[in-house]
Short mmCIF file of C-alpha atoms in Angstrom, two decimals:
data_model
loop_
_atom_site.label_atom_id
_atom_site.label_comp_id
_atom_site.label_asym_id
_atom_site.label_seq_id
_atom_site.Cartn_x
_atom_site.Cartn_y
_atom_site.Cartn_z
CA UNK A 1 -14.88 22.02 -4.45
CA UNK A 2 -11.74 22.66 -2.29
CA UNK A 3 -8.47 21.00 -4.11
CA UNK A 4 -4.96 20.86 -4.18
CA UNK A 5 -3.12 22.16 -7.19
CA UNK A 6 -0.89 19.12 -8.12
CA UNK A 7 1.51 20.32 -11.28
CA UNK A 8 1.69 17.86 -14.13
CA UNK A 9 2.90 17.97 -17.50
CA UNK A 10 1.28 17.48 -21.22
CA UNK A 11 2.40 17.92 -24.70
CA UNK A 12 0.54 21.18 -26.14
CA UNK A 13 1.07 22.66 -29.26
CA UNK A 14 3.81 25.41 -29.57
CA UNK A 15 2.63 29.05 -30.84
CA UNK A 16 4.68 29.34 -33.61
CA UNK A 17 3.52 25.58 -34.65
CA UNK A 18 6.32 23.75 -35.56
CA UNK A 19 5.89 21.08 -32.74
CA UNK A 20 4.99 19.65 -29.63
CA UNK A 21 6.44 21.06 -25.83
CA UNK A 22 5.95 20.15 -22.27
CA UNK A 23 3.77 22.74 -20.55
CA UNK A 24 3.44 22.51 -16.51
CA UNK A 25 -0.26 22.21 -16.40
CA UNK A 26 -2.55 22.60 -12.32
CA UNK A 27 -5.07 19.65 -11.67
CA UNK A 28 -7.32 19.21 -9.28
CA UNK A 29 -7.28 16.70 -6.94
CA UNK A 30 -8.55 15.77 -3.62
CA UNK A 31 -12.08 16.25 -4.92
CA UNK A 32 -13.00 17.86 -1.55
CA UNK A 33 -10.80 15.66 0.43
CA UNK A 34 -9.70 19.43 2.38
CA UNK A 35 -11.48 21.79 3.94
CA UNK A 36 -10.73 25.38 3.00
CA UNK A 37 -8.61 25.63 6.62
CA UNK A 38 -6.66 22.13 5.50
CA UNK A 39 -6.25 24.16 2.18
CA UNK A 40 -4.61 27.07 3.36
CA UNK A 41 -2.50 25.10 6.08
CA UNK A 42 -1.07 23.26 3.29
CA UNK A 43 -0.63 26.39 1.12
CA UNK A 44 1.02 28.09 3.93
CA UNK A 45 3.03 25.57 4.83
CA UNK A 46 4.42 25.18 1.69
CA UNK A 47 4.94 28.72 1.00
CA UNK A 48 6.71 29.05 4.10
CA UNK A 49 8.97 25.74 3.82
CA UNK A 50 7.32 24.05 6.74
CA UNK A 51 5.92 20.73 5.47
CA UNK A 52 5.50 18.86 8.64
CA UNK A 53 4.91 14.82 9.49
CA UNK A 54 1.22 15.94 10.06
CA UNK A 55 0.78 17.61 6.71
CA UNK A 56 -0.18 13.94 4.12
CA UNK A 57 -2.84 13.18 6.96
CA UNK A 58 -4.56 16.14 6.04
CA UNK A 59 -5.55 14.25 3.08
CA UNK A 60 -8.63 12.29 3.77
CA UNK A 61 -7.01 9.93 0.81
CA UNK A 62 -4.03 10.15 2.22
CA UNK A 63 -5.33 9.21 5.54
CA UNK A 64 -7.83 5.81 4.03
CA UNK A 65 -4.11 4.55 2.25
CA UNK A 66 -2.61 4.77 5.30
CA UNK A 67 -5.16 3.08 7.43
CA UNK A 68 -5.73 0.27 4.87
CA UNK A 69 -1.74 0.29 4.87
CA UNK A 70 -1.58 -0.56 8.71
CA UNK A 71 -4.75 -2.67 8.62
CA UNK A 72 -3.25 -4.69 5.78
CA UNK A 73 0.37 -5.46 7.81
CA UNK A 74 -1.14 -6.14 11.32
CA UNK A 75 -3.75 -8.54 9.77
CA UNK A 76 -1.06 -10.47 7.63
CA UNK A 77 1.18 -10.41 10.40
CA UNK A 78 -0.91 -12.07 13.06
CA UNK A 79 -1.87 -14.35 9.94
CA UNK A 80 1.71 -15.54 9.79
CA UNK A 81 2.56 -15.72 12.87
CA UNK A 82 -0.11 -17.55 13.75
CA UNK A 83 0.88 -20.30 11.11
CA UNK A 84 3.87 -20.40 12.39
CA UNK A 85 2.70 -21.68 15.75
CA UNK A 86 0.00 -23.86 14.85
CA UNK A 87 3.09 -25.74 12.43
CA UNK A 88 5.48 -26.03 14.80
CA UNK A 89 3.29 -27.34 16.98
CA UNK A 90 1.79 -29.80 15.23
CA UNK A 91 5.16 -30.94 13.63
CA UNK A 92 7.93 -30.02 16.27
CA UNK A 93 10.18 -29.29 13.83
CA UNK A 94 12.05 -26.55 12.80
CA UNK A 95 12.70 -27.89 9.35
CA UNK A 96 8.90 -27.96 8.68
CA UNK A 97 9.06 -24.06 9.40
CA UNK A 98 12.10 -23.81 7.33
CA UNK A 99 9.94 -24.87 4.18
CA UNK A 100 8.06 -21.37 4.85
CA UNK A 101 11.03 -19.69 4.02
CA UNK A 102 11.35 -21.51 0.83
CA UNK A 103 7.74 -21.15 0.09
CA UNK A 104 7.86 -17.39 0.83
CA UNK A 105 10.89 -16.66 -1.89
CA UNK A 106 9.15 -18.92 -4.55
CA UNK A 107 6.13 -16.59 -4.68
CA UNK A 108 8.14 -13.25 -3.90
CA UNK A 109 10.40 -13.90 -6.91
CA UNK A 110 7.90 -14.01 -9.72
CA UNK A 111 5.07 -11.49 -8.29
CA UNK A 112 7.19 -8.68 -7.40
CA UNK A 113 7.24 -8.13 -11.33
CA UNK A 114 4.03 -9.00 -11.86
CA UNK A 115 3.13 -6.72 -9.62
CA UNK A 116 4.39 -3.56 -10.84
CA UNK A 117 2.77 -4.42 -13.96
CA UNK A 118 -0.54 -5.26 -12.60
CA UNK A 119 -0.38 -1.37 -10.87
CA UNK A 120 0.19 0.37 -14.22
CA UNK A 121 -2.43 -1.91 -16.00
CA UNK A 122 -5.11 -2.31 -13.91
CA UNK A 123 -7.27 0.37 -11.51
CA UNK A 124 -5.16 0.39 -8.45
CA UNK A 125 -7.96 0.74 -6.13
CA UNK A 126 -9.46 -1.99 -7.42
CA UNK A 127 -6.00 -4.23 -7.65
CA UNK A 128 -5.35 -3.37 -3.98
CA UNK A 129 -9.15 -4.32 -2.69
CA UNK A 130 -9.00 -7.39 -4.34
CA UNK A 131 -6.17 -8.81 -3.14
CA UNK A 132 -6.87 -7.77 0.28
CA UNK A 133 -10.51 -9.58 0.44
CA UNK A 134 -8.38 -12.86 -1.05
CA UNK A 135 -6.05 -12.15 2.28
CA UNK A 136 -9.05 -11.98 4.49
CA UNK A 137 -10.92 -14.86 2.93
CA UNK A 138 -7.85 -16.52 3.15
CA UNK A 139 -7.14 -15.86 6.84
CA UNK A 140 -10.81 -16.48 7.65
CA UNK A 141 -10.92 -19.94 5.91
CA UNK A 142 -7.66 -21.19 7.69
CA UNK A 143 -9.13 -20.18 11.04
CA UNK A 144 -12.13 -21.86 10.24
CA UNK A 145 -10.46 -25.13 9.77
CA UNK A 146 -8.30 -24.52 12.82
CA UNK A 147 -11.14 -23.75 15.02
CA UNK A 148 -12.83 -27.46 13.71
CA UNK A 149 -9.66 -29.34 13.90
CA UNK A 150 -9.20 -29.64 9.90
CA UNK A 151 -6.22 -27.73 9.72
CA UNK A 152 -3.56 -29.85 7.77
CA UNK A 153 -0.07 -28.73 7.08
CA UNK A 154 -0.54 -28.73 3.57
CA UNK A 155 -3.34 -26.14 3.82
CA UNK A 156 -0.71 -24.12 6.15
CA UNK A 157 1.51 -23.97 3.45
CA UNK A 158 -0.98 -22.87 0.72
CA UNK A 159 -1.97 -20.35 3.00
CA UNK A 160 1.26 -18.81 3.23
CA UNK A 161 1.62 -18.54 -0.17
CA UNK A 162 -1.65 -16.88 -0.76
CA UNK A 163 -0.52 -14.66 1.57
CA UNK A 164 2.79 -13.34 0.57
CA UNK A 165 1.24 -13.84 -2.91
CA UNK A 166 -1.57 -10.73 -2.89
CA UNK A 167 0.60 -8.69 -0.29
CA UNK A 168 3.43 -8.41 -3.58
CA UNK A 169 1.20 -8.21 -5.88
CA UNK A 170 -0.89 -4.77 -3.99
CA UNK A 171 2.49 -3.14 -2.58
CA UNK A 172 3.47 -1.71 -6.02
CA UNK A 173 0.12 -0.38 -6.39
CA UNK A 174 -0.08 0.95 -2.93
CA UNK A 175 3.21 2.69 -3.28
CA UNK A 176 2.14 4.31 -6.78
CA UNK A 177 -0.81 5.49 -5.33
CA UNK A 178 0.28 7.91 -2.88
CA UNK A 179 1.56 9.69 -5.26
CA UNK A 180 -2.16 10.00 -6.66
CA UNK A 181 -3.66 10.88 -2.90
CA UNK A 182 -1.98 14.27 -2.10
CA UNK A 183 0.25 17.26 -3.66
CA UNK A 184 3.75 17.21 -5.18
CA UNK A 185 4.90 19.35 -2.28
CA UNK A 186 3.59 17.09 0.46
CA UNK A 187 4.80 13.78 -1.75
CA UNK A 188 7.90 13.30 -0.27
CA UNK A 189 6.49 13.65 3.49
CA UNK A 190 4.29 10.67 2.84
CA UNK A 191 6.47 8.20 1.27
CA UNK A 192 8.52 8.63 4.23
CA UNK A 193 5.83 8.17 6.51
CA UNK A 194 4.86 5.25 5.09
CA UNK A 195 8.95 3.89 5.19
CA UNK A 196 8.83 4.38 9.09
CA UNK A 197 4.78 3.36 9.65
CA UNK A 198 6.48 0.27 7.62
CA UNK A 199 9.52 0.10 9.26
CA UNK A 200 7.81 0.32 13.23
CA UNK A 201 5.35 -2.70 12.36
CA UNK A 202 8.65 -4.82 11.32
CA UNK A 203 9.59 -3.90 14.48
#
């Protein structure tokens, strides 16, 4: 199958056998995620010193992370803000949404840790698809109960903290596993393309 040559290093043997060395090894990744044109665009691009914006997308990984990525934030986003409303609403008053703020940096503080240790433990994939079906149960459940009127301000709270809760603990895994989705050459292109895509939604 078509692949990118991604360099990595192992310890080998040395010839003369008196240790161990680091040897720059080629493996395959992609698993057919180019066609043989993506191939040689990327070849030739990076031959020639041209790594564009457009190159990670011609990863079909690369491309899944990043729609997942954007899925993830607008979801969450409308989740929140939608909380937001509903509370002040309901309480018309801005020190009930000031608890949020509270809530938000008593979860972020702990999971940010345990989240970079969940993404070097634990499949990544698997880490990141989990916490997103907890979002969207999450989200689903709370507009259940706002659609029947059962909606407390308790349950808004919880929700918020389930929220920011599995969005720290996937982001270290989701940053780790670009790295995993296209080639060394192309890496540095994609991490900054997921700063901006990042940086627009905040916007």
């Amino acid at each position: 199958p078509n692949f990118v040559p991604m360099m990595k290093y192992a310890e080998v043997d040395t010839q003369d056998g008196t240790g161990l060395e680091l040897k720059r090894i080629d493996v395959e990744i992609g698993g057919g995620d180019l066609t043989a044109n993506e191939e040689l665009q990327v070849e030739q691009d990076t031959a020639a010193g041209k790594i564009s914006w457009f190159s990670p997308f011609l990863f079909k990984g690369y491309r899944l992370l990043w729609t997942t990525n954007v899925a993830e934030f607008t979801g969450r986003t409308l989740s929140e803000i939608s909380i937001l409303v509903w509370l002040y609403e309901a309480t018309g008053d801005a020190l009930a949404l000031g608890w949020l703020g509270i809530i938000t940096l008593c979860v972020q503080v702990p999971s940010i840790p345990i989240g970079g240790v969940l993404a070097d433990e634990v499949d990544r994939r698997v880490l990141i698809s989990t916490m997103q079906a907890a979002a969207c149960a999450t989200s689903t459940i709370l507009g259940a109960l706002c659609y029947f009127g059962d909606l407390r301000i308790p349950m808004a709270y919880l929700a918020v903290g389930v929220l920011q809760l599995t969005s720290q603990l996937e982001n270290s895994a989701r940053g780790a596993l670009t790295a995993s989705v296209v080639s060394d050459d192309v890496l540095p292109r994609a991490v900054s393309t997921n700063v901006v895509t990042d940086s627009l939604g905040e916007v």
